[in-house]
Amino acid sequence: MNQTRARLERHLPILTWAKTYSRDTLTSDLVAAVIVTIMLIPQSLAYALLAGLPAEMGLYASILPLVAYAIFGTSRALAVGPVAVVSLMTAAAVGNLALQGTAEYAAAAITLAFISGLILTVMGLFRLGFLANFLSHPVIAGFITASGILIATSQLKHILGVDAHGHNLVDLITSLMAHLPETNIFTLLIGLTALGFLFWVRKGLKPVLLNTGMPPRLADILAKAGPVGAVAVTTLAVWIFNLESHGVKIVGTVPTGLPPLSLPSFSADIWSSLFVSAVLISVIGFVESVSVATTLAAKKRQRIDPDQELVGLGTSNIAAAVSGGYPVTGGFARSVVNFDAGAETPAAGAFTAVGIALAALLLTPLLFFLPKATLAATIIVAVLSLVDFSILGKTWKYSRVDFAAVAATIVLTLGFGVETGVSAGVLLSLALFLYKTSRPHVAEVGLVPGTQHFRNILRHDVETHPSLVTLRIDESLYFANSRFLENYLLNRVACEQPIKNIVLMCSAVNEIDLSALESLEELNRLLGDMGIRLHLSEVKGPVMDRLLRSHFIEHLTGQVYLAQYDAMVALTPKEEAA
């Protein structure tokens, strides 16, 4: 019974926190939900615009997905919904299939969310969360920085009130410059005013409110409501001064009501066209989401389950697909706001969904005159916080290889678009892993006088003997580095030194695969032909278990020692030891 309950709670985390839910927790979650709802309404509309979708789809993607995550997610503070990078990737993926703004375009976005949800859910059920570890942090940072630049640049057309298109920085800038003479002065005035106001609100409004004696919690709520204020004022201005007739582009009719029941397309052609994009969106969304969730959980000494997070995000995307939305993931900005606002459980997300649903029912008629320039300003202010060029300086100082990966990801994303950039990022991450592990650090070590410790002969004053060479391998041995070790050893013994014994110190070796085993067998044979015995020391139990299942130990010319010091004592000539 206990095992069944534990298994059920692992797959339905809501059962864990719901049994201790209290009135104080409810109050905290409701306050957080109010703040996040205020922030999420303009963001949802703006990100739908970024994805090239009708504004209401942003609201739809912010209702049922939050409920699904509240049931299946493990983070107490993660806020799921449309985010900038995934919206841009959605536009890039779906833009190849259908014309922007058409019913087919929206249907393709819904299908993309469904495919992404299935991928994430299946990965979670098969506990494949570890696969995201192959996407290195420097590459992710480079991709997000480049995406932020692309997103901000793509929104300048709405600030200027012109038509401009392109999926990379060069095309966007070229198109903007070509249409620059067509700039609408009223749109530009609205866009720049909204930008200035929103940039000031992020840092300046809360201190002003606090100086008036306003309670901190109320000041925080009003500061977070800055985008709502921009939406309200600019919408009112367009309506009062009839700026639509002067060329200011507005959102127009936003359907009133709850999300409609929708089904994805099951066309094989559409699925095959969207599958790779869905995989990339799933991986990027998962990595971003788990990074945020882990950071926030650590602040309260909580933990998340990455595999269950896959299920939580997967079901959220499926929920988005069946309710007229598009791909979603955990957003950094709104999750931090949710956390700072005092959210105690995922129920805060469910309450936020209620708030968004009420907005979809009651407020959408008020959005008719909302200028697209204001939504573009909201996006620009949000995504510029993602741009972080300091990663270039950090990686340049720490690792030139990582710097090359970051720089390449940024250049490829800006030059060829997000799909090429993220694909290159995944390949670069794998290539970096293979490159680093294919050339493992191998140190020749000696005995530190008066101890039983062994250190690198190039860094420390240690005791050695010309007939004995000890090499410490600081990496697991597998197909990519087995040849490197073989060449390293053969080069080491090709000298005038009277080497009789070689000891491989395996304290850092966690695994030896079949390719590496065959390489060790060949080394054992070649060294034996030279009259040199091969020994192993400090082999870990699981590695030894596997070696014993082969014939390697039987044919080993030397021995396996429990400790390197034992090997040193046994293999150093007695007269030298004396």
Coordinates of C-alpha atoms in Angstrom, one line a residue:
M1 CA 0.0 0.0 0.0
N2 CA 2.8 2.4 0.9
Q3 CA 4.7 1.6 -2.2
T4 CA 1.6 2.2 -4.3
R5 CA 0.9 5.5 -2.6
A6 CA 4.6 6.6 -3.1
R7 CA 4.4 5.7 -6.8
L8 CA 1.2 7.5 -7.2
E9 CA 2.6 10.6 -5.5
R10 CA 5.6 10.5 -7.7
H11 CA 3.5 10.6 -10.8
L12 CA 0.9 13.0 -9.3
P13 CA 2.9 15.5 -7.2
I14 CA -0.4 17.4 -6.3
L15 CA -1.1 14.6 -3.8
T16 CA 2.1 15.5 -1.9
W17 CA 1.5 19.1 -1.3
A18 CA -2.4 19.1 -1.3
K19 CA -2.5 17.0 2.0
T20 CA -0.8 19.8 3.9
Y21 CA -2.5 22.7 2.2
S22 CA -3.6 25.4 4.7
R23 CA -5.4 28.7 4.9
D24 CA -2.1 30.6 5.1
T25 CA -0.8 28.8 2.0
L26 CA -4.0 29.6 0.2
T27 CA -3.6 33.3 1.0
S28 CA 0.1 33.3 -0.3
D29 CA -0.9 31.5 -3.5
L30 CA -3.8 33.8 -4.2
V31 CA -1.7 36.9 -3.8
A32 CA 1.0 35.4 -6.1
A33 CA -1.7 34.5 -8.6
V34 CA -3.0 38.1 -8.7
I35 CA 0.4 39.5 -9.4
V36 CA 1.3 36.9 -12.0
T37 CA -2.1 37.3 -13.7
I38 CA -1.6 41.0 -14.0
M39 CA 1.8 40.4 -15.6
L40 CA 0.7 37.5 -17.8
I41 CA -2.2 39.1 -19.6
P42 CA -0.2 41.6 -21.7
Q43 CA 2.7 39.1 -22.0
S44 CA 0.4 36.4 -23.3
L45 CA -1.0 38.7 -25.9
A46 CA 2.5 39.9 -26.9
Y47 CA 4.0 36.5 -27.2
A48 CA 1.1 35.3 -29.4
L49 CA 1.9 38.3 -31.6
L50 CA 5.6 37.3 -31.7
A51 CA 4.6 33.7 -32.8
G52 CA 2.5 35.2 -35.6
L53 CA -0.7 33.9 -34.0
P54 CA -4.0 35.6 -33.0
A55 CA -3.7 37.4 -29.7
E56 CA -6.3 35.2 -28.0
M57 CA -4.1 32.1 -28.5
G58 CA -1.7 33.6 -26.0
L59 CA -4.5 33.7 -23.4
Y60 CA -5.6 30.2 -24.3
A61 CA -2.1 28.9 -23.8
S62 CA -2.1 30.4 -20.3
I63 CA -5.2 28.6 -18.8
L64 CA -5.3 24.8 -19.1
P65 CA -1.5 24.4 -19.3
L66 CA -1.2 26.0 -15.8
V67 CA -3.8 23.6 -14.4
A68 CA -2.0 20.6 -15.9
Y69 CA 1.3 21.7 -14.5
A70 CA -0.3 22.2 -11.0
I71 CA -1.3 18.5 -11.1
F72 CA 1.8 16.9 -12.7
G73 CA 4.7 19.4 -12.0
T74 CA 7.1 19.2 -9.1
S75 CA 8.2 22.9 -8.8
R76 CA 6.4 25.0 -6.2
A77 CA 7.1 28.2 -8.0
L78 CA 7.5 27.6 -11.8
A79 CA 4.9 29.5 -13.8
V80 CA 4.1 27.8 -17.2
G81 CA 2.9 29.6 -20.3
P82 CA 4.1 31.3 -23.5
V83 CA 7.7 32.5 -23.5
A84 CA 9.6 34.6 -25.9
V85 CA 12.2 32.1 -27.2
V86 CA 9.6 29.3 -27.7
S87 CA 7.3 31.8 -29.4
L88 CA 10.0 32.7 -31.8
M89 CA 10.8 29.1 -32.5
T90 CA 7.1 28.4 -33.1
A91 CA 7.0 31.2 -35.6
A92 CA 10.1 29.8 -37.4
A93 CA 8.8 26.2 -37.4
V94 CA 5.2 27.0 -38.4
G95 CA 6.1 29.8 -40.8
N96 CA 7.5 27.2 -43.2
L97 CA 4.1 25.5 -43.5
A98 CA 1.4 28.1 -43.7
L99 CA 0.8 31.8 -44.2
Q100 CA 1.0 33.9 -41.0
G101 CA -2.4 34.7 -39.6
T102 CA -4.3 32.0 -41.4
A103 CA -6.4 29.2 -39.9
E104 CA -3.9 26.6 -41.2
Y105 CA -1.1 28.6 -39.4
A106 CA -3.0 28.4 -36.1
A107 CA -3.8 24.7 -36.6
A108 CA -0.1 24.0 -37.3
A109 CA 0.9 25.8 -34.0
I110 CA -1.7 23.7 -32.1
T111 CA -0.2 20.5 -33.7
L112 CA 3.3 21.6 -32.8
A113 CA 2.2 22.0 -29.1
F114 CA 0.7 18.5 -29.2
I115 CA 3.8 16.8 -30.7
S116 CA 6.0 18.6 -28.2
G117 CA 3.8 17.5 -25.4
L118 CA 3.9 13.9 -26.5
I119 CA 7.7 14.0 -26.8
L120 CA 8.2 15.5 -23.3
T121 CA 5.7 13.1 -21.7
V122 CA 7.2 10.0 -23.3
M123 CA 10.7 11.2 -22.2
G124 CA 9.4 11.7 -18.7
L125 CA 7.7 8.3 -18.5
F126 CA 10.9 6.6 -19.7
R127 CA 13.0 8.8 -17.4
L128 CA 15.1 10.4 -20.1
G129 CA 15.6 13.7 -18.4
F130 CA 19.3 13.1 -18.4
L131 CA 19.4 13.7 -22.2
A132 CA 19.1 17.4 -21.6
N133 CA 22.5 17.4 -19.8
F134 CA 24.1 17.0 -23.2
L135 CA 23.1 20.6 -24.0
S136 CA 25.8 22.6 -22.4
H137 CA 25.1 25.8 -20.4
P138 CA 27.4 28.0 -22.5
V139 CA 25.7 26.9 -25.7
I140 CA 22.2 27.5 -24.1
A141 CA 23.4 31.0 -22.9
G142 CA 24.6 31.8 -26.4
F143 CA 21.4 30.7 -28.0
I144 CA 19.2 32.6 -25.6
T145 CA 21.3 35.8 -26.0
A146 CA 21.1 35.6 -29.8
S147 CA 17.4 34.8 -29.6
G148 CA 16.8 37.9 -27.5
I149 CA 18.5 40.1 -30.1
L150 CA 16.5 38.5 -32.9
I151 CA 13.2 38.9 -31.0
A152 CA 13.9 42.5 -30.1
T153 CA 14.9 43.3 -33.7
S154 CA 11.8 41.5 -35.1
Q155 CA 9.5 43.7 -33.0
L156 CA 11.0 47.0 -34.3
K157 CA 8.6 46.8 -37.3
H158 CA 5.7 47.2 -34.9
I159 CA 7.4 50.1 -33.1
L160 CA 7.9 51.8 -36.5
G161 CA 4.6 50.8 -37.9
V162 CA 6.1 49.2 -41.1
D163 CA 6.1 45.8 -42.7
A164 CA 9.4 43.9 -42.4
H165 CA 10.2 40.2 -42.5
G166 CA 13.1 37.8 -42.0
H167 CA 14.2 34.9 -39.9
N168 CA 17.8 36.1 -39.3
L169 CA 19.4 39.4 -38.2
V170 CA 20.7 40.4 -41.6
D171 CA 17.3 39.9 -43.4
L172 CA 15.5 41.7 -40.6
I173 CA 17.8 44.7 -40.6
T174 CA 17.8 44.9 -44.4
S175 CA 14.0 44.7 -44.5
L176 CA 13.7 47.4 -41.8
M177 CA 16.0 49.7 -43.5
A178 CA 14.2 49.3 -46.8
H179 CA 10.8 50.2 -45.2
L180 CA 12.2 52.9 -42.9
P181 CA 10.8 55.8 -45.0
E182 CA 7.3 54.3 -44.4
T183 CA 7.5 54.9 -40.6
N184 CA 4.2 55.9 -39.1
I185 CA 4.9 58.8 -36.7
F186 CA 1.9 58.1 -34.5
T187 CA 2.9 54.4 -34.1
L188 CA 6.5 55.4 -33.4
L189 CA 5.4 57.9 -30.7
I190 CA 3.3 55.2 -29.0
G191 CA 6.0 52.6 -29.3
L192 CA 8.8 54.8 -27.9
T193 CA 6.6 56.1 -25.1
A194 CA 5.6 52.6 -24.1
L195 CA 9.3 51.5 -24.3
G196 CA 10.5 54.4 -22.1
F197 CA 7.7 53.8 -19.6
L198 CA 8.2 50.1 -19.3
F199 CA 12.0 50.4 -18.9
W200 CA 11.4 52.9 -16.1
V201 CA 8.8 50.8 -14.4
R202 CA 11.2 47.8 -14.1
K203 CA 13.5 49.7 -11.8
G204 CA 12.0 53.1 -10.9
L205 CA 8.3 52.7 -10.0
K206 CA 8.6 50.6 -6.9
P207 CA 11.0 53.0 -5.1
V208 CA 8.8 55.9 -5.9
L209 CA 5.7 54.1 -4.5
L210 CA 7.7 53.1 -1.4
N211 CA 8.7 56.7 -0.8
T212 CA 5.1 57.7 -0.7
G213 CA 4.6 55.3 2.3
M214 CA 2.8 52.6 0.3
P215 CA 3.1 49.1 1.8
P216 CA 5.8 47.0 0.1
R217 CA 3.4 44.3 -1.1
L218 CA 1.0 46.8 -2.7
A219 CA 4.0 48.7 -4.2
D220 CA 5.3 45.4 -5.7
I221 CA 1.9 44.6 -7.2
L222 CA 1.5 48.0 -8.8
A223 CA 5.1 47.9 -10.1
K224 CA 4.4 44.5 -11.7
A225 CA 1.2 46.0 -13.2
G226 CA 3.3 48.4 -15.3
P227 CA 2.6 46.7 -18.6
V228 CA -1.1 46.7 -17.8
G229 CA -0.9 50.4 -17.3
A230 CA 0.9 50.9 -20.6
V231 CA -1.8 48.7 -22.3
A232 CA -4.6 50.7 -20.7
V233 CA -3.2 54.2 -21.5
T234 CA -2.2 53.5 -25.1
T235 CA -5.4 51.7 -25.9
L236 CA -7.4 54.6 -24.5
A237 CA -5.3 57.1 -26.6
V238 CA -5.9 55.2 -29.8
W239 CA -9.6 55.1 -29.1
I240 CA -10.0 58.8 -28.1
F241 CA -7.8 60.2 -30.9
N242 CA -9.0 57.7 -33.5
L243 CA -5.4 56.9 -34.3
E244 CA -6.4 53.7 -36.2
S245 CA -7.5 56.0 -39.0
H246 CA -3.9 57.5 -39.0
G247 CA -2.3 54.1 -39.7
V248 CA -1.8 52.8 -36.1
K249 CA -2.1 49.0 -36.2
I250 CA -4.3 47.6 -33.5
V251 CA -5.1 44.1 -32.2
G252 CA -8.7 44.3 -33.3
T253 CA -11.4 41.9 -32.3
V254 CA -10.3 39.3 -29.7
P255 CA -13.0 36.6 -29.3
T256 CA -14.7 36.6 -25.9
G257 CA -15.0 33.3 -24.1
L258 CA -13.1 30.3 -22.7
P259 CA -10.7 28.4 -24.8
P260 CA -12.4 26.3 -27.4
L261 CA -11.9 22.5 -27.6
S262 CA -9.4 21.9 -30.4
L263 CA -7.7 18.9 -31.9
P264 CA -4.3 18.8 -33.6
S265 CA -3.9 17.8 -37.2
F266 CA -2.9 14.1 -37.7
S267 CA -1.6 14.6 -41.2
A268 CA 1.5 12.6 -41.7
D269 CA 3.0 15.4 -43.8
I270 CA 2.5 18.0 -41.1
W271 CA 3.9 15.7 -38.4
S272 CA 7.0 14.9 -40.4
S273 CA 7.5 18.6 -41.2
L274 CA 7.1 19.7 -37.5
F275 CA 8.7 16.8 -35.7
V276 CA 12.3 18.1 -35.7
S277 CA 11.2 21.5 -34.6
A278 CA 9.1 20.0 -31.9
V279 CA 12.1 18.1 -30.6
L280 CA 14.2 21.3 -30.5
I281 CA 11.4 23.3 -28.8
S282 CA 11.0 20.5 -26.3
V283 CA 14.7 20.3 -25.4
I284 CA 15.1 24.1 -25.2
G285 CA 11.9 24.5 -23.2
F286 CA 12.8 21.7 -20.8
V287 CA 16.4 23.0 -20.2
E288 CA 15.2 26.5 -19.6
S289 CA 12.3 25.4 -17.4
V290 CA 14.4 23.0 -15.2
S291 CA 17.1 25.6 -14.8
V292 CA 14.6 28.1 -13.4
A293 CA 12.8 25.5 -11.3
T294 CA 16.0 24.1 -9.8
T295 CA 17.3 27.6 -8.9
L296 CA 14.0 28.6 -7.2
A297 CA 13.6 25.3 -5.4
A298 CA 17.2 25.5 -4.0
K299 CA 16.3 28.9 -2.3
K300 CA 13.7 27.1 -0.1
R301 CA 15.7 23.8 0.2
Q302 CA 13.2 22.0 -1.9
R303 CA 13.9 19.7 -4.8
I304 CA 12.4 18.9 -8.2
D305 CA 12.3 15.7 -10.1
P306 CA 13.6 16.3 -13.7
D307 CA 11.8 13.3 -15.1
Q308 CA 8.5 14.3 -13.6
E309 CA 9.1 17.8 -14.8
L310 CA 9.1 16.4 -18.3
V311 CA 5.7 14.9 -17.7
G312 CA 4.5 18.2 -16.2
L313 CA 5.7 20.2 -19.2
G314 CA 4.4 17.5 -21.6
T315 CA 0.9 17.4 -20.2
S316 CA 0.9 21.3 -20.2
N317 CA 1.7 21.3 -23.9
I318 CA -1.0 18.7 -24.6
A319 CA -3.4 20.8 -22.6
A320 CA -2.4 23.8 -24.7
A321 CA -3.1 21.9 -27.9
V322 CA -6.6 20.8 -26.9
S323 CA -7.5 24.3 -25.7
G324 CA -6.5 26.3 -28.8
G325 CA -3.0 27.3 -27.5
Y326 CA 0.6 26.8 -28.7
P327 CA 3.8 25.4 -27.2
V328 CA 4.5 26.5 -23.6
T329 CA 7.2 26.1 -21.0
G330 CA 8.3 27.5 -17.7
G331 CA 9.1 31.2 -18.0
F332 CA 12.0 32.8 -16.2
A333 CA 10.6 36.3 -15.5
R334 CA 7.1 35.2 -14.4
S335 CA 8.5 32.3 -12.3
V336 CA 10.7 34.7 -10.4
V337 CA 7.8 37.0 -10.0
N338 CA 5.7 34.1 -8.8
F339 CA 8.4 33.1 -6.3
D340 CA 9.0 36.6 -5.0
A341 CA 5.2 37.2 -4.7
G342 CA 5.2 34.3 -2.1
A343 CA 3.8 31.3 -4.1
E344 CA 3.9 28.3 -1.9
T345 CA 2.5 25.6 -4.2
P346 CA 1.6 24.9 -7.8
A347 CA -1.9 25.9 -6.9
A348 CA -0.8 29.5 -7.5
G349 CA -0.6 28.5 -11.2
A350 CA -4.1 27.1 -11.1
F351 CA -5.4 30.3 -9.5
T352 CA -3.6 32.3 -12.2
A353 CA -5.4 30.2 -14.8
V354 CA -8.7 31.3 -13.3
G355 CA -7.6 34.9 -13.5
I356 CA -6.6 34.5 -17.2
A357 CA -9.9 32.8 -17.9
L358 CA -11.8 35.7 -16.3
A359 CA -9.9 38.1 -18.5
A360 CA -10.7 36.0 -21.6
L361 CA -14.4 36.2 -20.6
L362 CA -14.7 39.8 -19.5
L363 CA -11.8 41.9 -20.7
T364 CA -11.2 41.0 -24.4
P365 CA -13.7 43.6 -25.8
L366 CA -11.5 46.3 -24.2
L367 CA -8.5 45.1 -26.2
F368 CA -9.9 46.1 -29.6
F369 CA -7.9 49.3 -29.8
L370 CA -4.8 48.0 -28.2
P371 CA -1.9 49.1 -30.5
K372 CA 0.5 46.4 -31.6
A373 CA 3.3 48.8 -30.8
T374 CA 2.6 48.5 -27.1
L375 CA 2.7 44.7 -27.2
A376 CA 6.0 45.0 -29.2
A377 CA 7.4 47.3 -26.5
T378 CA 6.4 44.7 -23.8
I379 CA 8.3 42.0 -25.7
I380 CA 11.4 44.1 -26.3
V381 CA 11.7 45.1 -22.6
A382 CA 11.1 41.4 -21.5
V383 CA 13.6 39.8 -23.9
L384 CA 16.5 42.3 -23.5
S385 CA 16.9 41.0 -20.0
L386 CA 17.8 37.7 -21.6
V387 CA 20.7 39.2 -23.6
D388 CA 23.9 38.5 -21.7
F389 CA 27.2 39.1 -23.6
S390 CA 29.2 38.6 -20.4
I391 CA 29.1 34.9 -21.1
L392 CA 31.6 35.6 -23.9
G393 CA 34.1 37.2 -21.5
K394 CA 33.6 34.5 -18.9
T395 CA 34.2 31.6 -21.4
W396 CA 37.1 33.4 -23.0
K397 CA 38.9 33.6 -19.7
Y398 CA 38.0 30.1 -18.5
S399 CA 37.9 27.9 -21.7
R400 CA 38.6 28.9 -25.3
V401 CA 36.7 25.8 -26.4
D402 CA 33.6 26.9 -24.6
F403 CA 34.1 30.4 -26.0
A404 CA 34.2 29.1 -29.5
A405 CA 30.9 27.1 -28.9
V406 CA 29.1 30.2 -27.5
A407 CA 30.4 32.5 -30.2
A408 CA 29.5 30.0 -32.9
T409 CA 26.0 29.5 -31.5
I410 CA 25.4 33.3 -31.3
V411 CA 26.7 33.9 -34.9
L412 CA 24.7 31.0 -36.4
T413 CA 21.5 31.9 -34.6
L414 CA 21.8 35.6 -35.7
G415 CA 23.0 34.7 -39.2
F416 CA 20.7 31.7 -40.1
G417 CA 17.8 31.8 -37.6
V418 CA 16.7 30.1 -34.4
E419 CA 16.3 26.6 -35.8
T420 CA 19.7 26.5 -37.3
G421 CA 21.1 28.1 -34.2
V422 CA 19.6 25.6 -31.7
S423 CA 20.4 22.7 -34.0
A424 CA 24.0 23.9 -34.2
G425 CA 23.9 24.3 -30.4
V426 CA 22.9 20.7 -29.8
L427 CA 25.5 19.4 -32.2
L428 CA 28.2 21.7 -30.7
S429 CA 27.3 20.5 -27.2
L430 CA 27.8 16.9 -28.2
A431 CA 30.9 17.8 -30.2
L432 CA 32.4 19.5 -27.2
F433 CA 31.6 16.6 -25.0
L434 CA 33.2 14.2 -27.4
Y435 CA 36.2 16.5 -27.9
K436 CA 36.9 17.0 -24.2
T437 CA 36.5 13.3 -23.3
S438 CA 38.3 12.0 -26.4
R439 CA 41.5 13.7 -25.1
P440 CA 41.4 12.8 -21.4
H441 CA 43.9 14.3 -19.0
V442 CA 46.6 11.7 -18.3
A443 CA 49.1 12.5 -15.6
E444 CA 52.3 10.6 -14.8
V445 CA 52.4 10.4 -11.0
G446 CA 54.9 9.7 -8.3
L447 CA 54.9 9.2 -4.5
V448 CA 54.9 12.3 -2.3
P449 CA 57.7 11.7 0.2
G450 CA 56.6 10.5 3.6
T451 CA 53.0 9.8 2.5
Q452 CA 51.1 7.2 0.5
H453 CA 49.7 9.9 -1.9
F454 CA 50.6 10.2 -5.6
R455 CA 50.7 13.4 -7.5
N456 CA 51.7 14.7 -11.0
I457 CA 55.5 14.6 -11.5
L458 CA 55.3 17.9 -13.4
R459 CA 53.6 19.7 -10.5
H460 CA 55.1 18.2 -7.4
D461 CA 58.5 17.0 -6.0
V462 CA 57.8 13.2 -5.9
E463 CA 59.6 9.9 -5.8
T464 CA 59.8 7.8 -9.0
H465 CA 61.8 4.9 -10.4
P466 CA 63.1 4.6 -14.0
S467 CA 61.8 1.1 -14.4
L468 CA 58.3 1.9 -13.2
V469 CA 55.8 4.3 -14.8
T470 CA 52.5 5.1 -13.2
L471 CA 49.8 6.9 -15.3
R472 CA 46.6 8.3 -13.7
I473 CA 43.7 8.4 -16.2
D474 CA 41.3 11.2 -15.3
E475 CA 38.4 10.1 -17.4
S476 CA 36.2 7.0 -18.1
L477 CA 37.5 5.0 -21.1
Y478 CA 35.2 4.6 -24.0
F479 CA 35.2 4.4 -27.8
A480 CA 36.1 8.0 -28.4
N481 CA 39.3 8.1 -26.2
S482 CA 40.6 4.5 -26.2
R483 CA 42.8 5.1 -29.2
F484 CA 44.2 8.3 -27.6
L485 CA 45.2 6.3 -24.5
E486 CA 46.8 3.6 -26.6
N487 CA 48.9 6.1 -28.6
Y488 CA 49.8 8.0 -25.4
L489 CA 51.1 4.8 -23.7
L490 CA 53.0 3.6 -26.8
N491 CA 54.7 7.0 -27.2
R492 CA 55.6 7.0 -23.5
V493 CA 57.5 3.7 -23.6
A494 CA 59.3 4.6 -26.9
C495 CA 62.3 5.9 -25.1
E496 CA 65.7 4.9 -23.7
Q497 CA 64.3 4.6 -20.1
P498 CA 64.5 0.9 -18.8
I499 CA 60.8 0.6 -18.3
K500 CA 59.7 -2.8 -17.0
N501 CA 56.3 -2.0 -15.4
I502 CA 53.5 0.3 -16.3
V503 CA 50.6 0.9 -13.8
L504 CA 47.4 2.5 -14.9
M505 CA 45.9 4.2 -11.9
C506 CA 42.1 4.0 -12.4
S507 CA 40.8 6.0 -9.5
A508 CA 38.9 8.4 -11.8
V509 CA 37.7 5.7 -14.3
N510 CA 34.0 5.1 -13.8
E511 CA 33.5 2.9 -16.9
I512 CA 35.4 1.0 -19.5
D513 CA 33.3 0.1 -22.6
L514 CA 34.0 -2.7 -25.1
S515 CA 36.1 -0.5 -27.5
A516 CA 38.3 0.6 -24.6
L517 CA 38.6 -3.0 -23.4
E518 CA 39.8 -4.2 -26.8
S519 CA 42.3 -1.3 -26.8
L520 CA 43.6 -2.4 -23.4
E521 CA 43.9 -6.0 -24.6
E522 CA 45.9 -4.8 -27.5
L523 CA 48.1 -2.6 -25.3
N524 CA 48.6 -5.6 -23.0
R525 CA 49.8 -7.7 -25.9
L526 CA 52.0 -5.0 -27.4
L527 CA 53.7 -4.1 -24.1
G528 CA 54.2 -7.8 -23.4
D529 CA 56.0 -8.2 -26.7
M530 CA 58.3 -5.3 -25.5
G531 CA 58.9 -7.1 -22.2
I532 CA 56.9 -4.6 -20.2
R533 CA 54.2 -5.7 -17.8
L534 CA 50.9 -3.8 -17.6
H535 CA 49.2 -3.4 -14.2
L536 CA 46.1 -1.7 -12.9
S537 CA 45.5 -0.1 -9.5
E538 CA 42.5 1.4 -7.6
V539 CA 40.0 -0.1 -10.0
K540 CA 36.4 0.7 -8.9
G541 CA 34.1 -2.2 -8.0
P542 CA 31.6 -1.8 -10.9
V543 CA 34.5 -1.5 -13.4
M544 CA 36.2 -4.5 -12.0
D545 CA 33.0 -6.5 -12.1
R546 CA 32.7 -5.9 -15.8
L547 CA 36.4 -6.7 -16.4
L548 CA 36.0 -10.0 -14.7
R549 CA 33.2 -10.9 -17.1
S550 CA 35.9 -10.8 -19.9
H551 CA 39.2 -12.6 -20.4
F552 CA 41.2 -9.5 -19.9
I553 CA 42.3 -10.1 -16.3
E554 CA 43.2 -13.7 -17.1
H555 CA 45.6 -12.5 -19.9
L556 CA 46.9 -9.4 -18.0
T557 CA 50.7 -9.6 -17.9
G558 CA 50.7 -7.8 -14.6
Q559 CA 48.4 -7.6 -11.6
V560 CA 45.5 -5.6 -10.2
Y561 CA 46.4 -3.7 -7.0
L562 CA 44.0 -2.4 -4.5
A563 CA 46.0 0.8 -3.9
Q564 CA 48.6 2.6 -5.9
Y565 CA 51.0 2.6 -2.9
D566 CA 50.8 -1.3 -2.9
A567 CA 51.8 -1.3 -6.6
M568 CA 54.7 1.1 -5.8
V569 CA 56.0 -1.1 -3.0
A570 CA 55.6 -4.3 -4.9
L571 CA 57.2 -3.1 -8.2
T572 CA 60.0 -0.9 -7.0
P573 CA 63.3 -3.0 -7.0
K574 CA 64.1 -4.0 -3.5
E575 CA 67.6 -2.6 -3.6
E576 CA 66.2 0.8 -4.6
A577 CA 63.5 0.6 -1.9
A578 CA 66.2 -0.2 0.7

